[in-house]
mmCIF file of C-alpha atoms and ligand atoms in Angstrom:
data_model
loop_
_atom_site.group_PDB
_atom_site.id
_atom_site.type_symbol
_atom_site.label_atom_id
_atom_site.label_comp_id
_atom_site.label_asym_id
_atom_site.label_seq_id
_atom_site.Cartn_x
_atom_site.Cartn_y
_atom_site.Cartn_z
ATOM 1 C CA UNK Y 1 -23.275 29.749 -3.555
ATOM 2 C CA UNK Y 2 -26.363 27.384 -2.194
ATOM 3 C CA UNK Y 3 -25.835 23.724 -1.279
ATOM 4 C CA UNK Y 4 -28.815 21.866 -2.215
ATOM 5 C CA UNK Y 5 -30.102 18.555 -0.974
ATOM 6 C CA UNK Y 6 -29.704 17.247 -4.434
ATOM 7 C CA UNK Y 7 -26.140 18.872 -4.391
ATOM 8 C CA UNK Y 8 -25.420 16.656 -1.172
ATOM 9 C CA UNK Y 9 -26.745 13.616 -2.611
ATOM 10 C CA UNK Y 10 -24.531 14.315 -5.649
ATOM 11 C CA UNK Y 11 -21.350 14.557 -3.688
ATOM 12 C CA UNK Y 12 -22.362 11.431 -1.591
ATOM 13 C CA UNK Y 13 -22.368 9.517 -5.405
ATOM 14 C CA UNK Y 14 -19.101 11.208 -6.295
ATOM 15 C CA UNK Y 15 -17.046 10.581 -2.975
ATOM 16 C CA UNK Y 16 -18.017 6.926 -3.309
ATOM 17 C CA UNK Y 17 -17.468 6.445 -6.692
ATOM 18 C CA UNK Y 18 -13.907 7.816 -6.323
ATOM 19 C CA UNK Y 19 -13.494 5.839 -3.061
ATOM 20 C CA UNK Y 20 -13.428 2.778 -5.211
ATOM 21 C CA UNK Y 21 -10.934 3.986 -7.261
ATOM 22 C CA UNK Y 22 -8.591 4.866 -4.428
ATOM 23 C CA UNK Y 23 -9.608 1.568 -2.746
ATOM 24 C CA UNK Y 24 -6.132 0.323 -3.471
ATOM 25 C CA UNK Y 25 -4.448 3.706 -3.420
ATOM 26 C CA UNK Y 26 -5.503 4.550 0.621
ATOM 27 C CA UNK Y 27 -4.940 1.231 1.084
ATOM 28 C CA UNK Y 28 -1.634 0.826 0.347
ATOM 29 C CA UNK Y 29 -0.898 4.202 2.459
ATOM 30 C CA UNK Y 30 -2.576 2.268 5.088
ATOM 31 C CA UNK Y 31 -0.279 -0.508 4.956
ATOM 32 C CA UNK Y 32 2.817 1.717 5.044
ATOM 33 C CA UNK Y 33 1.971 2.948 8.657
ATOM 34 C CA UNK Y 34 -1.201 0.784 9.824
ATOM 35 C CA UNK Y 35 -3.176 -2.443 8.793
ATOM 36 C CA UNK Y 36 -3.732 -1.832 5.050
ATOM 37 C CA UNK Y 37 -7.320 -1.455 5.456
ATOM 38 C CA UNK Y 38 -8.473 2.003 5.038
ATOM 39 C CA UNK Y 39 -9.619 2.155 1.431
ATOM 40 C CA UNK Y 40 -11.261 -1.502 2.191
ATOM 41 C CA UNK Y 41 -12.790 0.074 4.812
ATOM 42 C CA UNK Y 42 -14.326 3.515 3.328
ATOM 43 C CA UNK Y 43 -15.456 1.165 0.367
ATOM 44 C CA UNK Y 44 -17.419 -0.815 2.231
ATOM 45 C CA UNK Y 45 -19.016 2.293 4.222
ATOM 46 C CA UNK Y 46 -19.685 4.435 1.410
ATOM 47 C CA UNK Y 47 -21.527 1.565 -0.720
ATOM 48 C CA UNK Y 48 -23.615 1.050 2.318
ATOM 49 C CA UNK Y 49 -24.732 4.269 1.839
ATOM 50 C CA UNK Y 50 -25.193 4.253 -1.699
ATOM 51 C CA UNK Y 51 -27.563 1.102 -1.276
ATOM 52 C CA UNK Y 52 -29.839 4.067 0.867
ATOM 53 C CA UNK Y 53 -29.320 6.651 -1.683
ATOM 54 C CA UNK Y 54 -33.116 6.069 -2.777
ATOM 55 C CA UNK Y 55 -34.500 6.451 0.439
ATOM 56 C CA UNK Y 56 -32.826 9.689 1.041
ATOM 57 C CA UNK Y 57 -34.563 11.584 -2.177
ATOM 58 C CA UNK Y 58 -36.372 14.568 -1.253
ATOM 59 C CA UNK Y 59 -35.167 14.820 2.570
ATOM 60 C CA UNK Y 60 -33.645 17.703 4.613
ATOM 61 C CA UNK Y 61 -29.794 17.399 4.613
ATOM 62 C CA UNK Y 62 -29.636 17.344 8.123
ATOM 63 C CA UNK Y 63 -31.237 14.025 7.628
ATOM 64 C CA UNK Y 64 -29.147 12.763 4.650
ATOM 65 C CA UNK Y 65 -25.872 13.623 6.990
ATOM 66 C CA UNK Y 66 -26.972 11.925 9.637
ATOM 67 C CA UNK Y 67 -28.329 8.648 7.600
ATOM 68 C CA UNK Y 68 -25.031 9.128 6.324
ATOM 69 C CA UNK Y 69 -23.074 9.090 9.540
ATOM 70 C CA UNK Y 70 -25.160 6.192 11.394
ATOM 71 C CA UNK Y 71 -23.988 4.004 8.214
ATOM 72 C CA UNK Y 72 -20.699 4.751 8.119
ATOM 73 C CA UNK Y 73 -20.759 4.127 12.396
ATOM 74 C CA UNK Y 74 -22.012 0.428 11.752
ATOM 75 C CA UNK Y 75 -20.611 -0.470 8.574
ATOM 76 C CA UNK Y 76 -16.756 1.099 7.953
ATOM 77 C CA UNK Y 77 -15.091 -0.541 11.481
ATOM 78 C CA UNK Y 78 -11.525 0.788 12.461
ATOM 79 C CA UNK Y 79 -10.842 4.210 13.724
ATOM 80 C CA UNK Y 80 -12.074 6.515 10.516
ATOM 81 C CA UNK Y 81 -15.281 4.609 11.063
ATOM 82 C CA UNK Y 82 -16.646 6.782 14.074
ATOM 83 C CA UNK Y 83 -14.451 9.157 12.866
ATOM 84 C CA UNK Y 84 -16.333 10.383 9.772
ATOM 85 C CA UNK Y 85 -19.337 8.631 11.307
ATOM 86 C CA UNK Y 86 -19.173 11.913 13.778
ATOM 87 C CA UNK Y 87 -18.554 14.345 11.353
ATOM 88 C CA UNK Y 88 -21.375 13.262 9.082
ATOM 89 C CA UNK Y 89 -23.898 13.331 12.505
ATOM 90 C CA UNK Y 90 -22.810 16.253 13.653
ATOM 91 C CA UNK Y 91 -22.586 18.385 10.211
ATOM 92 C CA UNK Y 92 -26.593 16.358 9.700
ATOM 93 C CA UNK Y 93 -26.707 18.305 13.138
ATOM 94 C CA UNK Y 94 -26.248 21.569 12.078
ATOM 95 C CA UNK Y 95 -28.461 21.263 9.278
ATOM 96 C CA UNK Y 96 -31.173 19.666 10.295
ATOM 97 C CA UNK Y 97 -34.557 20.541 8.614
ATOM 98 C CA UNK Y 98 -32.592 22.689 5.734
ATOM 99 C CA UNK Y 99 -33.403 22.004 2.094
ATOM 100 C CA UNK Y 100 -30.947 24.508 0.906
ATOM 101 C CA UNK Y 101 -27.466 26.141 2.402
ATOM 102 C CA UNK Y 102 -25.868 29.122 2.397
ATOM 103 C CA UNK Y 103 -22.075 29.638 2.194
ATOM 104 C CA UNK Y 104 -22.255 30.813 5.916
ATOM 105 C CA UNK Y 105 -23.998 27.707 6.624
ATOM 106 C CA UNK Y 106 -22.194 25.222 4.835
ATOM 107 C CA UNK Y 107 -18.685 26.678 6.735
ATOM 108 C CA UNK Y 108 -20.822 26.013 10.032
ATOM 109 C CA UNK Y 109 -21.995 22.446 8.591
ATOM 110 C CA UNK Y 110 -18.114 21.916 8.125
ATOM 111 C CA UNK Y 111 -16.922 23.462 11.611
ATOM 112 C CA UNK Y 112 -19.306 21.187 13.470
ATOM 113 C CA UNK Y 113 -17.812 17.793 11.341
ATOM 114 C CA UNK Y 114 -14.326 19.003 12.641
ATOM 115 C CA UNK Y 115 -15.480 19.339 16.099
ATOM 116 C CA UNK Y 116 -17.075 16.070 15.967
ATOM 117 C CA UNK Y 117 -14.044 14.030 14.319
ATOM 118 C CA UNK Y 118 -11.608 16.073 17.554
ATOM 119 C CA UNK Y 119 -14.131 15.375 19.928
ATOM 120 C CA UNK Y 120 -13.882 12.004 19.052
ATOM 121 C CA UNK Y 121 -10.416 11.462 18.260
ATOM 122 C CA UNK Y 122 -8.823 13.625 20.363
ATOM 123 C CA UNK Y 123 -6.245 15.032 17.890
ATOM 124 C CA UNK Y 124 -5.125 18.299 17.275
ATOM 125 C CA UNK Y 125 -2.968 18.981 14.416
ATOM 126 C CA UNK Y 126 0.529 17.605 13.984
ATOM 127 C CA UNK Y 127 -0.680 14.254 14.934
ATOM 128 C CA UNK Y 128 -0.549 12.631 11.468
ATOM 129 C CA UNK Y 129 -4.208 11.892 11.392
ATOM 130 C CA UNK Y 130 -7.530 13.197 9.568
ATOM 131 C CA UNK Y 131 -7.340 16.214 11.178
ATOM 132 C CA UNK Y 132 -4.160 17.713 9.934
ATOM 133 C CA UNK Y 133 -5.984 17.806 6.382
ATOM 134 C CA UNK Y 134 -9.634 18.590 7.315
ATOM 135 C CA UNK Y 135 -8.626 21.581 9.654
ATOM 136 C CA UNK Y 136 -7.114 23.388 7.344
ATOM 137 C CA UNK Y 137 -9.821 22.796 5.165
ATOM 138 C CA UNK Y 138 -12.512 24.078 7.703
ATOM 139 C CA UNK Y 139 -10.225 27.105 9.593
ATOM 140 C CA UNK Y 140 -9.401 27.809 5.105
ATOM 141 C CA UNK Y 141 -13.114 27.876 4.636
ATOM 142 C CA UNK Y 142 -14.491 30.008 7.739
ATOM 143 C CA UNK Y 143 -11.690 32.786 7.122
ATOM 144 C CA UNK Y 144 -13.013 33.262 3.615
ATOM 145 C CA UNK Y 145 -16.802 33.597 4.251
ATOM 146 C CA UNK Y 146 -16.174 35.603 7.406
ATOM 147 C CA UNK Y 147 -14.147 37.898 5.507
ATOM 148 C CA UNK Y 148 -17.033 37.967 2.806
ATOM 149 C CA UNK Y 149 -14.909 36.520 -0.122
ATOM 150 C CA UNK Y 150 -16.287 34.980 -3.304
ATOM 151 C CA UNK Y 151 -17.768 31.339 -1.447
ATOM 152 C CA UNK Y 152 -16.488 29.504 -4.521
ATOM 153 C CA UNK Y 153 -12.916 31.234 -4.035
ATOM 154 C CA UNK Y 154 -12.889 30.520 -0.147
ATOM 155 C CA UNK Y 155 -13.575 26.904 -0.705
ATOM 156 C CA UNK Y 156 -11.333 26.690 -4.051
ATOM 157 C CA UNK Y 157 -8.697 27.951 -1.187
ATOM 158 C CA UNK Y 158 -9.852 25.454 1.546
ATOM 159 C CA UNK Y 159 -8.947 22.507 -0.731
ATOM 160 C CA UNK Y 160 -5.560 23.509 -1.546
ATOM 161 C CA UNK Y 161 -5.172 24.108 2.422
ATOM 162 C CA UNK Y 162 -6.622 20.306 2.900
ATOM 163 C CA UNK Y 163 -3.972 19.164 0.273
ATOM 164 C CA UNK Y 164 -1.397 20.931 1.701
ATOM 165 C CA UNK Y 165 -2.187 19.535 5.267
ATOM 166 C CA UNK Y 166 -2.353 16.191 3.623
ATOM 167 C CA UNK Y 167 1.079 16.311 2.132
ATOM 168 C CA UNK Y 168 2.009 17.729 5.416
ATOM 169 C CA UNK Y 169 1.859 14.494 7.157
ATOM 170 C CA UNK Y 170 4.463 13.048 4.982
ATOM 171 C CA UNK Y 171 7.656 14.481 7.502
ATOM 172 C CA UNK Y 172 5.491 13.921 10.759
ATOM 173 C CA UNK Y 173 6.040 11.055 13.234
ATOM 174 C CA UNK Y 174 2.574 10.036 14.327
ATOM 175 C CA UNK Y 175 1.412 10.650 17.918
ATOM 176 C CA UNK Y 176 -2.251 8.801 17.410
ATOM 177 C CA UNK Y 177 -3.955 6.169 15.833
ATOM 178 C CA UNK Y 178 -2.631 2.842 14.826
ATOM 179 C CA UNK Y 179 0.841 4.530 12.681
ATOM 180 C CA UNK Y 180 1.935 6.023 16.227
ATOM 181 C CA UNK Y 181 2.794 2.713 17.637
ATOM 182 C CA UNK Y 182 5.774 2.687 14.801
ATOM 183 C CA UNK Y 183 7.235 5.775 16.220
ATOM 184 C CA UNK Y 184 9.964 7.042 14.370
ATOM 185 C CA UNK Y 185 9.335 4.641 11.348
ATOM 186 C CA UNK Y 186 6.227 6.070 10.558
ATOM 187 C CA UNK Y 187 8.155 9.318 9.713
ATOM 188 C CA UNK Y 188 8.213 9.610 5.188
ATOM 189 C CA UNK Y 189 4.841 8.279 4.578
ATOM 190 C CA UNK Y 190 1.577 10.297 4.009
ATOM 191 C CA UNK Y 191 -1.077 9.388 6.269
ATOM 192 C CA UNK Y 192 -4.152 7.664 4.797
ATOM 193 C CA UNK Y 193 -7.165 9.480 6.693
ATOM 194 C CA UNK Y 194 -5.479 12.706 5.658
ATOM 195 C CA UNK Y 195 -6.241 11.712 2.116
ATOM 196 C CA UNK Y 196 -9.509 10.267 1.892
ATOM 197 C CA UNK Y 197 -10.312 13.469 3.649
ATOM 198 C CA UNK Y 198 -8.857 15.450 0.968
ATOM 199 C CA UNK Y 199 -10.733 13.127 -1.620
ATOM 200 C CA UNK Y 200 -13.791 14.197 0.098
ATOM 201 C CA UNK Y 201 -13.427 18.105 -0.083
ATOM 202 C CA UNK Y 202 -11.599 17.951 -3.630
ATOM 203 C CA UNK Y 203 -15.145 16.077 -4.181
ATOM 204 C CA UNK Y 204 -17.037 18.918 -2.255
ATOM 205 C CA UNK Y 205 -15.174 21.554 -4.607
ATOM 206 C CA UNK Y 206 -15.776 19.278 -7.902
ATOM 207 C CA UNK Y 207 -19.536 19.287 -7.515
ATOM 208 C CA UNK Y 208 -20.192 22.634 -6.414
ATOM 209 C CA UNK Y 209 -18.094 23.448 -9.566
ATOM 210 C CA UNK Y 210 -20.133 20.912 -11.683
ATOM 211 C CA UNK Y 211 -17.006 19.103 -12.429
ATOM 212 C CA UNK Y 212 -18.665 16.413 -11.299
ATOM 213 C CA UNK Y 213 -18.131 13.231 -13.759
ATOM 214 C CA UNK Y 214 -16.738 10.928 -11.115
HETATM 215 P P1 LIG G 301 -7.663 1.729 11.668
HETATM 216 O O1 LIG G 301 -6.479 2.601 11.995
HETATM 217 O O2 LIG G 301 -8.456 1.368 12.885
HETATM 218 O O3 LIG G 301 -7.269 0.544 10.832
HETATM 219 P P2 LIG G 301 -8.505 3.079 9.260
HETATM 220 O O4 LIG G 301 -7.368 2.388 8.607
HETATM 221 O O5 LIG G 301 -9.821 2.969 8.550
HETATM 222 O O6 LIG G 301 -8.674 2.618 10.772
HETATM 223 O O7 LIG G 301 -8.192 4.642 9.383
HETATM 224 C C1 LIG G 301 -6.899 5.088 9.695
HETATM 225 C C2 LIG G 301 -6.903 6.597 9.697
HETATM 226 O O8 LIG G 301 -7.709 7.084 10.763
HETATM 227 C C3 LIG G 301 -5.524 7.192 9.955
HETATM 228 O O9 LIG G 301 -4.807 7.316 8.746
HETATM 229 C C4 LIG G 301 -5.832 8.525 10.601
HETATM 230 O O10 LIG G 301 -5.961 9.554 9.640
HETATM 231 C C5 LIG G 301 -7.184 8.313 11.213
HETATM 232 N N1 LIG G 301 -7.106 8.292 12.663
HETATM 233 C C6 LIG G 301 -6.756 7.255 13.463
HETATM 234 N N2 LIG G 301 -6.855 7.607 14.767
HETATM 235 C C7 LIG G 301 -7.274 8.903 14.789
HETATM 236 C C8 LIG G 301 -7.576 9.860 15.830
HETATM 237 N N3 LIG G 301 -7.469 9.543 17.112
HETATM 238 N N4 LIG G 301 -7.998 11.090 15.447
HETATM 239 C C9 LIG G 301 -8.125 11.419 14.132
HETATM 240 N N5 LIG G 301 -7.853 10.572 13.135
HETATM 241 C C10 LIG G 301 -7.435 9.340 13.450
HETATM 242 MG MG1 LIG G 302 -6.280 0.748 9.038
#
């Protein structure tokens, strides 16, 4: 399995295209537990950096990532903004200057985004946030290519971990973010960050596959 840059430009178009289908969908999570903003918010983010789609063409993905991250920073607001703004710098990080990725690499390029989005956060899992969906995804990911299985298989496993961690969140009472102020009453409802995360590596999976219609 290589990543190409065209590959990550592809994903970018297929994460935001879905985005604004969910719109409503993470919204309306949002609004069970928080401020009924999150799809609003991603939307706005993730056409930001479609309108710099052109002016990405041809460049390293280390620098697409981080174009990527900087935009979502200044345009997506709330908490997921420098959220995913961190883990797009931080995966642009660990690839800067490559054209093409490995397997081994792209599990790196997804390690660093987690450490980025806990170093910012400060979540670890059981929280009800992002994290209980994209650390499974990553730890899913890493096991697989460190224990040399088929890169497509390890990453077909990772999203089923991510979706599992997302449906996860359902039972917990959050313990961070905006949802944790409800306490108990933010116990039965699946937490929005955990799910545009999981739209993101379902998208991951989609166009590596070449599933990728949108
Ligand atoms: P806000 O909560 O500021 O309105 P969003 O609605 O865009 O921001 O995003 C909410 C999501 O952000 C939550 O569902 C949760 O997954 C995630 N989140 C919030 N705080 C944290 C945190 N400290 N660490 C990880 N994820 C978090
Ligand atoms: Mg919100």
């Amino acid at each position: 399995m290589q990543i190409e840059s065209d590959c990550v430009l592809k994903f970018l178009e297929v994460v935001a295209a879905r985005i604004k289908e969910q719109r409503d969908y993470l919204t309306e999570l949002d609004a069970a537990i928080g401020d009924a903003d999150h799809g609003v918010n991603l939307d706005r983010g993730f056409s930001a950096v479609m309108s710099k789609l052109p002016t990405l063409t041809g460049r390293d993905i280390g620098s697409i990532l981080r174009t990527v991250g900087t935009t979502l920073v200044s345009t997506v607001g709330g908490a997921s903004g420098p959220l995913y703004g961190t883990a797009f710098i931080r995966a642009g990080a660990a690839t800067a200057d490559r054209f093409q990725l490995s397997s081994y690499e792209l599990a790196h390029a997804l390690e660093a985004a987690l450490q980025g989005v806990e170093a910012r956060g400060k979540a670890t899992r059981g929280e009800k946030t992002m994290v209980d969906a994209i650390a499974p995804f990553v730890e899913t990911m890493k096991e697989g290519i460190e224990a040399d299985e088929d890169p497509l298989i390890a990453l077909r496993k990772a999203v089923a971990a991510c979706e599992e961690g997302m449906r996860a969140t359902i039972p917990m009472r959050a313990t961070r973010g905006r949802a944790s102020y409800l306490g108990e009453r933010s116990i039965g409802h699946q937490d929005s960050g955990a799910t545009s995360a999981c739209l993101m590596a379902r998208a991951l999976l989609d166009v590596v596959e070449g599933r990728d219609a949108g």
